[in-house]
Amino acid sequence: MSAAIRSITLERRAVHPTPKMFAMQIPPFRWIASVCLAFGMISPASANDWPNWRGPLQSGVSLEHYRGGAGRVDAEPVWTYDSSSRGCPVVFDGRVYSFGYRGEKEELVELLTCLDEATGKKLWEVEIKDFISDTVYNRYAIGSPVVDPESRRVYLLTAYGVFGCWDLDGKEIWRHSLMEELGRLTFPNSKVGAPVVEGDLVIVRGITANWGATGPAADRFYGFDKITGELVWSSTPGTIPPTDSSFSTPVLETRDGKRVFYCATGCGNVVCVNARDGVPLWRFKAGKVGINASVVLHGNELISIHGDENVDSTTRGRMAALKLPEKFAAEEIQLDPEVNEAAWKSVEAWRNDLGAGSSSPVLHGDKVYQITDQGAVVCVNAGTGAVEWEAKVSNGNTHSSPVYADGFVYAPLMEGKVFVINAQDGAVVQELQLEGNCIGAAMVCNGYLMVHSTKHLYRFKILHEEVMADAAPQPVIPEPGASAALQIIPSEFTVSPGNSVSFRIRTVDANGFVTGEVKAADAKWESFIPPTAKVKSTADASFNADGQLVAAADAKMSAGAFKATAGGLSGVIRGRVLLAPPFTENFNEYELNQLQEQEGVQFAYPPLAWIGARFKFDIRDLDGEKVFAKTFDRLLFQRATVFIGTESMSDYTVQADVMTDGNRRVKSDVGIINQRYAIVLKGNANVLEISSNFERLTRTAPFKVEANKWYTLKSQVQVNDDGTGVVMAKVWERGAEEPADWTISAEVPIVHKSGSPGLFGFTPQNQKKVFIDNVIVTPNHP
């Protein structure tokens, strides 16, 4: 059914939610069912707002039409703003929200910037500093913020896992460090993507190596309460291990009585996940490596594209339409040619040989518009897969995605050009040259084209006499059914000795829709060990009569799960008891009862409560001493970071004994982490190094590193009142007298004021192991 056309003005009216919308005691389902005016978001948004990078239809299509327009734009921008970005701005209620960066070397910071839409004037800005990431070549801001019209909040995720929520005036509501909390991994390509909002949730994704069952690295999705920032669910819908990161953005719809999302993954799958509870429903193996392009939905088919090797041939690149199931099975539907080739093939409606490594398609009506890796903009028949026209406008493309508005395709390309292309025949009607490279997506709002380059954010006027906009479609939200389970929030916790954690419990139906609430004090709580757990462990904490989880003052570092039961329904949470400084670990209490078959040695799993340790390190005997040893199981983990505290810790000293295997010519790197700085003894370089991101901050002091010799590392971070700081480190032969002076001190212009202590190992190509022992974390001012 076609949407009615209505005229709009460029003057905005704010939508002010009532306090009841945010009251914790009001079950979310009572207001989720309110009028839905933004596709995929249960919220009142103007049809011509652009609150997420894929636009109101999640497909890169504008709902606007222009009387007296022919697609061309005024070549002179209305305004520009100096901010580098590889992402896409978003617009809501007369304001532009941009993810960018500025500065060089140690002073580079990423930015969440709010601008006045009409003038480009900066209204507020948030600076976010990179830490312990692999980002290279200034590959920052490869993503986008999202605005939730209902809560009137802005959400942003960075490559190194800073995930935050701000109100429309820039006040921070909550913030997470997903690297330190969930083991988010970073990669040199630094692809991030964007959060998506669904009901009372905000959903993000990334490659994580957490703890316990989620210790193996996988491309995972996380649903957080958009108001409180509490984790509601986590999901691992693809295959393990992944081959790359992905910044494909989830696309939402209602199917089989569920709210679901579709997304490509770093393990080469296209997946479907229940957006309300994270349950994996369906997956299709589409490529051999990670897929970055977002998908589009065309009726009962999903259209995806990738640019790498196909799973059934040695050719590279494929666009395909996949037939979606009308109903999902009780177990996840897995379509993989190595499992059942006939079933895998039967899902394809059509395929062609187009390839795009990270550019997302745009769908308007029955036409798909795509920028290929070869630099062509193509139009594909969404029903048959046939290419209807091709406009060869460049020699290649990186991440750029097009946008469609009123019969024209606006395509930014790597060399800084933006092409205006007639969507009917592929004729190029205009070409704009911008300063810098265009690596993100363009967007259209209120009759203006906006696009980021690596130098500026541009706003161009689309030539027209009047702007009109279609009404945004309304998603169908199913009514909740009978209660089937308990959903406990937060679903994952951390608690320190002498402290407690409170929980909310709500009942949900079989499809994840909220049906009611249960008081935590009315539930029966008990320790729970999953039958598949490799480490049979319980958290050293217990529930009191008020339904609070309490860790006694003498509680030990531990991890485990709890099961709550109420009214015949149950739910499970899991979490960790983490010690505050001072604490030590010498690994002597661990029993070496596992066999490492490749090496034929006995080992113990690493401390369960440590983030990112599993499959990267184990505990084994070395010359009669139990030590923390870097494993060679997976080349993906040749560089390994382990966090042993919380991101809120500060003003402490970290000390540990470290050693690298090897010889005079080949050694590895080993070190400690203090407040988001890595202090690393680099074997082959024969230096002691302080770094955060290697291209942002690196300081070294010469130090001769001998293989198979134990050294002691020690570090402190000094935070000054003006925001600067000093990172200090020293190293000496284990057993020798500690030197009075620091071996190296690094003054930093913007210091990290808190961060988890941790351990580090880098074994290039997994040739030589590293070992760590006698870890000590002490407060600087007890």
PDB file of C-alpha atoms in Angstrom, residues 367-579:
ATOM      1  CA  LYS A 367      15.610  -1.701  -7.912  1.00  0.00           C
ATOM      2  CA  VAL A 368      18.853  -2.210  -6.006  1.00  0.00           C
ATOM      3  CA  TYR A 369      21.558   0.435  -6.333  1.00  0.00           C
ATOM      4  CA  GLN A 370      25.096  -0.570  -5.461  1.00  0.00           C
ATOM      5  CA  ILE A 371      28.642   0.814  -5.616  1.00  0.00           C
ATOM      6  CA  THR A 372      30.958  -2.052  -6.588  1.00  0.00           C
ATOM      7  CA  ASP A 373      34.590  -2.581  -5.670  1.00  0.00           C
ATOM      8  CA  GLN A 374      35.451  -1.633  -9.257  1.00  0.00           C
ATOM      9  CA  GLY A 375      34.022   1.859  -8.795  1.00  0.00           C
ATOM     10  CA  ALA A 376      30.812   1.363 -10.742  1.00  0.00           C
ATOM     11  CA  VAL A 377      27.338   2.376  -9.624  1.00  0.00           C
ATOM     12  CA  VAL A 378      24.934  -0.302 -10.839  1.00  0.00           C
ATOM     13  CA  CYS A 379      21.189  -0.793 -10.881  1.00  0.00           C
ATOM     14  CA  VAL A 380      19.991  -4.363 -10.300  1.00  0.00           C
ATOM     15  CA  ASN A 381      16.503  -5.770 -10.764  1.00  0.00           C
ATOM     16  CA  ALA A 382      15.547  -6.914  -7.262  1.00  0.00           C
ATOM     17  CA  GLY A 383      13.291  -9.639  -8.649  1.00  0.00           C
ATOM     18  CA  THR A 384      15.739 -11.270 -11.055  1.00  0.00           C
ATOM     19  CA  GLY A 385      19.260 -10.076 -10.181  1.00  0.00           C
ATOM     20  CA  ALA A 386      19.795  -8.741 -13.703  1.00  0.00           C
ATOM     21  CA  VAL A 387      21.966  -5.644 -14.036  1.00  0.00           C
ATOM     22  CA  GLU A 388      19.852  -2.971 -15.735  1.00  0.00           C
ATOM     23  CA  TRP A 389      22.501  -0.271 -16.039  1.00  0.00           C
ATOM     24  CA  GLU A 390      26.039   0.505 -14.939  1.00  0.00           C
ATOM     25  CA  ALA A 391      27.739   3.862 -14.495  1.00  0.00           C
ATOM     26  CA  LYS A 392      31.521   3.469 -14.293  1.00  0.00           C
ATOM     27  CA  VAL A 393      32.460   6.540 -12.283  1.00  0.00           C
ATOM     28  CA  SER A 394      35.709   5.540 -10.569  1.00  0.00           C
ATOM     29  CA  ASN A 395      38.502   2.986 -10.481  1.00  0.00           C
ATOM     30  CA  GLY A 396      37.523   1.546  -7.111  1.00  0.00           C
ATOM     31  CA  ASN A 397      35.654   2.001  -3.856  1.00  0.00           C
ATOM     32  CA  THR A 398      36.402   1.453  -0.178  1.00  0.00           C
ATOM     33  CA  HIS A 399      33.450   1.769   2.215  1.00  0.00           C
ATOM     34  CA  SER A 400      31.232   4.356   0.512  1.00  0.00           C
ATOM     35  CA  SER A 401      27.522   3.624   0.168  1.00  0.00           C
ATOM     36  CA  PRO A 402      25.004   5.510  -1.991  1.00  0.00           C
ATOM     37  CA  VAL A 403      21.732   7.148  -1.026  1.00  0.00           C
ATOM     38  CA  TYR A 404      18.524   7.429  -3.077  1.00  0.00           C
ATOM     39  CA  ALA A 405      16.213  10.446  -3.144  1.00  0.00           C
ATOM     40  CA  ASP A 406      13.374  11.235  -5.553  1.00  0.00           C
ATOM     41  CA  GLY A 407      14.680   9.420  -8.624  1.00  0.00           C
ATOM     42  CA  PHE A 408      18.376  10.083  -8.182  1.00  0.00           C
ATOM     43  CA  VAL A 409      21.293   8.209  -6.650  1.00  0.00           C
ATOM     44  CA  TYR A 410      23.944  10.196  -4.787  1.00  0.00           C
ATOM     45  CA  ALA A 411      27.196   8.241  -4.703  1.00  0.00           C
ATOM     46  CA  PRO A 412      30.322   9.386  -2.813  1.00  0.00           C
ATOM     47  CA  LEU A 413      33.587   7.789  -3.937  1.00  0.00           C
ATOM     48  CA  MET A 414      37.044   7.347  -2.466  1.00  0.00           C
ATOM     49  CA  GLU A 415      38.715  10.134  -4.465  1.00  0.00           C
ATOM     50  CA  GLY A 416      36.434  12.717  -2.853  1.00  0.00           C
ATOM     51  CA  LYS A 417      33.889  12.960  -5.644  1.00  0.00           C
ATOM     52  CA  VAL A 418      30.122  12.770  -5.261  1.00  0.00           C
ATOM     53  CA  PHE A 419      28.172  11.714  -8.327  1.00  0.00           C
ATOM     54  CA  VAL A 420      24.512  12.534  -8.915  1.00  0.00           C
ATOM     55  CA  ILE A 421      23.077   9.773 -11.097  1.00  0.00           C
ATOM     56  CA  ASN A 422      19.670   9.422 -12.722  1.00  0.00           C
ATOM     57  CA  ALA A 423      18.168   6.281 -11.182  1.00  0.00           C
ATOM     58  CA  GLN A 424      16.243   5.447 -14.361  1.00  0.00           C
ATOM     59  CA  ASP A 425      19.083   5.187 -16.866  1.00  0.00           C
ATOM     60  CA  GLY A 426      22.369   5.640 -14.988  1.00  0.00           C
ATOM     61  CA  ALA A 427      23.199   8.972 -16.582  1.00  0.00           C
ATOM     62  CA  VAL A 428      25.554  11.108 -14.496  1.00  0.00           C
ATOM     63  CA  VAL A 429      23.900  14.508 -14.150  1.00  0.00           C
ATOM     64  CA  GLN A 430      26.414  16.141 -11.822  1.00  0.00           C
ATOM     65  CA  GLU A 431      29.814  15.625 -10.251  1.00  0.00           C
ATOM     66  CA  LEU A 432      31.063  17.329  -7.095  1.00  0.00           C
ATOM     67  CA  GLN A 433      34.685  17.420  -5.976  1.00  0.00           C
ATOM     68  CA  LEU A 434      35.221  17.582  -2.216  1.00  0.00           C
ATOM     69  CA  GLU A 435      38.394  18.028  -0.207  1.00  0.00           C
ATOM     70  CA  GLY A 436      39.675  14.748   1.205  1.00  0.00           C
ATOM     71  CA  ASN A 437      38.426  11.211   0.609  1.00  0.00           C
ATOM     72  CA  CYS A 438      34.799  10.084   0.780  1.00  0.00           C
ATOM     73  CA  ILE A 439      34.718   6.749   2.590  1.00  0.00           C
ATOM     74  CA  GLY A 440      31.327   6.870   4.319  1.00  0.00           C
ATOM     75  CA  ALA A 441      27.738   7.167   3.158  1.00  0.00           C
ATOM     76  CA  ALA A 442      25.775  10.197   2.057  1.00  0.00           C
ATOM     77  CA  MET A 443      22.375  11.113   3.504  1.00  0.00           C
ATOM     78  CA  VAL A 444      19.447  13.350   2.588  1.00  0.00           C
ATOM     79  CA  CYS A 445      17.288  15.402   4.936  1.00  0.00           C
ATOM     80  CA  ASN A 446      14.983  18.406   4.461  1.00  0.00           C
ATOM     81  CA  GLY A 447      16.072  18.905   0.890  1.00  0.00           C
ATOM     82  CA  TYR A 448      19.778  18.866   1.617  1.00  0.00           C
ATOM     83  CA  LEU A 449      22.516  16.378   0.838  1.00  0.00           C
ATOM     84  CA  MET A 450      25.084  15.780   3.558  1.00  0.00           C
ATOM     85  CA  VAL A 451      28.315  13.855   3.214  1.00  0.00           C
ATOM     86  CA  HIS A 452      31.488  13.482   5.242  1.00  0.00           C
ATOM     87  CA  SER A 453      35.000  13.457   3.838  1.00  0.00           C
ATOM     88  CA  THR A 454      38.253  12.890   5.656  1.00  0.00           C
ATOM     89  CA  LYS A 455      38.509  16.691   5.869  1.00  0.00           C
ATOM     90  CA  HIS A 456      35.047  18.175   6.328  1.00  0.00           C
ATOM     91  CA  LEU A 457      31.342  17.587   6.787  1.00  0.00           C
ATOM     92  CA  TYR A 458      29.453  19.154   3.856  1.00  0.00           C
ATOM     93  CA  ARG A 459      25.832  20.252   3.521  1.00  0.00           C
ATOM     94  CA  PHE A 460      24.589  20.912  -0.035  1.00  0.00           C
ATOM     95  CA  LYS A 461      21.160  22.164  -1.072  1.00  0.00           C
ATOM     96  CA  ILE A 462      19.277  19.944  -3.505  1.00  0.00           C
ATOM     97  CA  LEU A 463      17.786  22.390  -6.018  1.00  0.00           C
ATOM     98  CA  HIS A 464      13.997  22.466  -5.627  1.00  0.00           C
ATOM     99  CA  GLU A 465      10.984  24.677  -5.025  1.00  0.00           C
ATOM    100  CA  GLU A 466       9.216  22.610  -2.369  1.00  0.00           C
ATOM    101  CA  VAL A 467       9.959  19.580  -0.209  1.00  0.00           C
ATOM    102  CA  MET A 468       7.372  16.852   0.362  1.00  0.00           C
ATOM    103  CA  ALA A 469       7.770  13.584   2.238  1.00  0.00           C
ATOM    104  CA  ASP A 470       5.998  10.243   2.351  1.00  0.00           C
ATOM    105  CA  ALA A 471       4.688   9.103   5.700  1.00  0.00           C
ATOM    106  CA  ALA A 472       7.030   6.597   7.284  1.00  0.00           C
ATOM    107  CA  PRO A 473       5.660   3.033   7.380  1.00  0.00           C
ATOM    108  CA  GLN A 474       4.540   1.624  10.674  1.00  0.00           C
ATOM    109  CA  PRO A 475       5.974  -1.720  11.813  1.00  0.00           C
ATOM    110  CA  VAL A 476       3.518  -4.261  13.140  1.00  0.00           C
ATOM    111  CA  ILE A 477       4.343  -5.125  16.753  1.00  0.00           C
ATOM    112  CA  PRO A 478       2.733  -8.434  17.803  1.00  0.00           C
ATOM    113  CA  GLU A 479       0.755  -8.617  21.002  1.00  0.00           C
ATOM    114  CA  PRO A 480       2.574 -10.489  23.794  1.00  0.00           C
ATOM    115  CA  GLY A 481       1.573 -14.101  24.373  1.00  0.00           C
ATOM    116  CA  ALA A 482       1.636 -16.228  27.492  1.00  0.00           C
ATOM    117  CA  SER A 483       4.614 -15.803  29.809  1.00  0.00           C
ATOM    118  CA  ALA A 484       7.282 -18.385  29.029  1.00  0.00           C
ATOM    119  CA  ALA A 485      10.487 -17.301  30.792  1.00  0.00           C
ATOM    120  CA  LEU A 486      12.127 -14.801  33.101  1.00  0.00           C
ATOM    121  CA  GLN A 487      14.356 -12.096  31.656  1.00  0.00           C
ATOM    122  CA  ILE A 488      16.740 -10.841  34.347  1.00  0.00           C
ATOM    123  CA  ILE A 489      18.444  -7.469  33.981  1.00  0.00           C
ATOM    124  CA  PRO A 490      21.379  -7.078  33.983  1.00  0.00           C
ATOM    125  CA  SER A 491      22.056 -10.455  32.406  1.00  0.00           C
ATOM    126  CA  GLU A 492      25.763 -10.206  33.256  1.00  0.00           C
ATOM    127  CA  PHE A 493      27.185  -8.633  36.425  1.00  0.00           C
ATOM    128  CA  THR A 494      30.398  -7.729  38.180  1.00  0.00           C
ATOM    129  CA  VAL A 495      30.621  -7.202  41.930  1.00  0.00           C
ATOM    130  CA  SER A 496      33.498  -6.619  44.316  1.00  0.00           C
ATOM    131  CA  PRO A 497      33.807  -7.941  47.897  1.00  0.00           C
ATOM    132  CA  GLY A 498      31.660  -6.022  50.355  1.00  0.00           C
ATOM    133  CA  ASN A 499      29.261  -4.821  47.656  1.00  0.00           C
ATOM    134  CA  SER A 500      25.972  -5.901  46.121  1.00  0.00           C
ATOM    135  CA  VAL A 501      24.074  -5.909  42.808  1.00  0.00           C
ATOM    136  CA  SER A 502      20.348  -5.383  42.307  1.00  0.00           C
ATOM    137  CA  PHE A 503      18.326  -6.961  39.512  1.00  0.00           C
ATOM    138  CA  ARG A 504      15.067  -6.403  37.693  1.00  0.00           C
ATOM    139  CA  ILE A 505      13.029  -9.372  36.567  1.00  0.00           C
ATOM    140  CA  ARG A 506      10.409  -9.293  33.879  1.00  0.00           C
ATOM    141  CA  THR A 507       8.407 -12.110  32.342  1.00  0.00           C
ATOM    142  CA  VAL A 508       8.563 -12.606  28.588  1.00  0.00           C
ATOM    143  CA  ASP A 509       6.640 -14.735  26.139  1.00  0.00           C
ATOM    144  CA  ALA A 510       8.148 -17.320  23.798  1.00  0.00           C
ATOM    145  CA  ASN A 511       9.014 -14.566  21.300  1.00  0.00           C
ATOM    146  CA  GLY A 512      10.768 -12.339  23.826  1.00  0.00           C
ATOM    147  CA  PHE A 513       7.980  -9.776  24.304  1.00  0.00           C
ATOM    148  CA  VAL A 514       7.582  -8.485  27.840  1.00  0.00           C
ATOM    149  CA  THR A 515       4.440  -9.653  29.634  1.00  0.00           C
ATOM    150  CA  GLY A 516       4.961  -8.454  33.196  1.00  0.00           C
ATOM    151  CA  GLU A 517       7.301  -8.041  36.135  1.00  0.00           C
ATOM    152  CA  VAL A 518       8.454 -10.071  39.118  1.00  0.00           C
ATOM    153  CA  LYS A 519      10.088  -8.668  42.226  1.00  0.00           C
ATOM    154  CA  ALA A 520      13.615  -9.982  42.668  1.00  0.00           C
ATOM    155  CA  ALA A 521      12.799 -10.708  46.312  1.00  0.00           C
ATOM    156  CA  ASP A 522       9.959 -13.017  45.251  1.00  0.00           C
ATOM    157  CA  ALA A 523      12.194 -15.228  43.100  1.00  0.00           C
ATOM    158  CA  LYS A 524      14.038 -18.300  44.252  1.00  0.00           C
ATOM    159  CA  TRP A 525      17.746 -17.909  43.514  1.00  0.00           C
ATOM    160  CA  GLU A 526      20.298 -20.712  43.283  1.00  0.00           C
ATOM    161  CA  SER A 527      23.774 -21.245  41.893  1.00  0.00           C
ATOM    162  CA  PHE A 528      23.716 -22.751  38.427  1.00  0.00           C
ATOM    163  CA  ILE A 529      26.470 -24.573  36.521  1.00  0.00           C
ATOM    164  CA  PRO A 530      25.676 -25.028  32.815  1.00  0.00           C
ATOM    165  CA  PRO A 531      26.069 -28.694  31.842  1.00  0.00           C
ATOM    166  CA  THR A 532      28.421 -27.696  28.989  1.00  0.00           C
ATOM    167  CA  ALA A 533      30.749 -25.622  31.188  1.00  0.00           C
ATOM    168  CA  LYS A 534      34.406 -26.633  30.847  1.00  0.00           C
ATOM    169  CA  VAL A 535      35.206 -25.030  34.201  1.00  0.00           C
ATOM    170  CA  LYS A 536      32.705 -26.042  36.881  1.00  0.00           C
ATOM    171  CA  SER A 537      32.623 -22.899  38.962  1.00  0.00           C
ATOM    172  CA  THR A 538      30.302 -20.832  41.120  1.00  0.00           C
ATOM    173  CA  ALA A 539      30.500 -17.147  41.991  1.00  0.00           C
ATOM    174  CA  ASP A 540      31.491 -16.443  45.599  1.00  0.00           C
ATOM    175  CA  ALA A 541      28.322 -14.455  46.352  1.00  0.00           C
ATOM    176  CA  SER A 542      24.771 -15.124  47.501  1.00  0.00           C
ATOM    177  CA  PHE A 543      21.313 -13.552  47.344  1.00  0.00           C
ATOM    178  CA  ASN A 544      19.763 -11.897  50.353  1.00  0.00           C
ATOM    179  CA  ALA A 545      16.076 -11.688  51.265  1.00  0.00           C
ATOM    180  CA  ASP A 546      15.654  -8.542  49.157  1.00  0.00           C
ATOM    181  CA  GLY A 547      16.826 -10.309  46.003  1.00  0.00           C
ATOM    182  CA  GLN A 548      20.195  -8.567  45.961  1.00  0.00           C
ATOM    183  CA  LEU A 549      23.378 -10.429  45.125  1.00  0.00           C
ATOM    184  CA  VAL A 550      25.901  -9.808  47.900  1.00  0.00           C
ATOM    185  CA  ALA A 551      29.628 -10.525  47.876  1.00  0.00           C
ATOM    186  CA  ALA A 552      30.972 -10.805  51.418  1.00  0.00           C
ATOM    187  CA  ALA A 553      33.977  -8.763  52.460  1.00  0.00           C
ATOM    188  CA  ASP A 554      36.192 -11.846  52.184  1.00  0.00           C
ATOM    189  CA  ALA A 555      34.768 -13.058  48.860  1.00  0.00           C
ATOM    190  CA  LYS A 556      37.285 -14.553  46.441  1.00  0.00           C
ATOM    191  CA  MET A 557      37.768 -13.787  42.765  1.00  0.00           C
ATOM    192  CA  SER A 558      35.335 -16.101  41.025  1.00  0.00           C
ATOM    193  CA  ALA A 559      32.764 -16.422  38.283  1.00  0.00           C
ATOM    194  CA  GLY A 560      29.572 -18.350  37.767  1.00  0.00           C
ATOM    195  CA  ALA A 561      25.856 -18.297  37.046  1.00  0.00           C
ATOM    196  CA  PHE A 562      22.621 -18.049  39.028  1.00  0.00           C
ATOM    197  CA  LYS A 563      19.170 -19.299  38.182  1.00  0.00           C
ATOM    198  CA  ALA A 564      16.008 -17.507  39.291  1.00  0.00           C
ATOM    199  CA  THR A 565      12.644 -19.272  39.473  1.00  0.00           C
ATOM    200  CA  ALA A 566       9.235 -17.656  40.003  1.00  0.00           C
ATOM    201  CA  GLY A 567       5.723 -18.782  39.086  1.00  0.00           C
ATOM    202  CA  GLY A 568       7.029 -21.843  37.292  1.00  0.00           C
ATOM    203  CA  LEU A 569       9.275 -19.710  35.052  1.00  0.00           C
ATOM    204  CA  SER A 570      13.051 -19.419  35.177  1.00  0.00           C
ATOM    205  CA  GLY A 571      15.928 -17.352  33.878  1.00  0.00           C
ATOM    206  CA  VAL A 572      19.720 -17.377  34.193  1.00  0.00           C
ATOM    207  CA  ILE A 573      22.285 -14.652  34.771  1.00  0.00           C
ATOM    208  CA  ARG A 574      26.043 -14.916  35.002  1.00  0.00           C
ATOM    209  CA  GLY A 575      28.830 -12.770  36.322  1.00  0.00           C
ATOM    210  CA  ARG A 576      32.101 -12.273  38.118  1.00  0.00           C
ATOM    211  CA  VAL A 577      33.373 -11.371  41.543  1.00  0.00           C
ATOM    212  CA  LEU A 578      36.391  -9.141  40.974  1.00  0.00           C
ATOM    213  CA  LEU A 579      38.770  -8.005  43.681  1.00  0.00           C
TER     214      LEU A 579
END
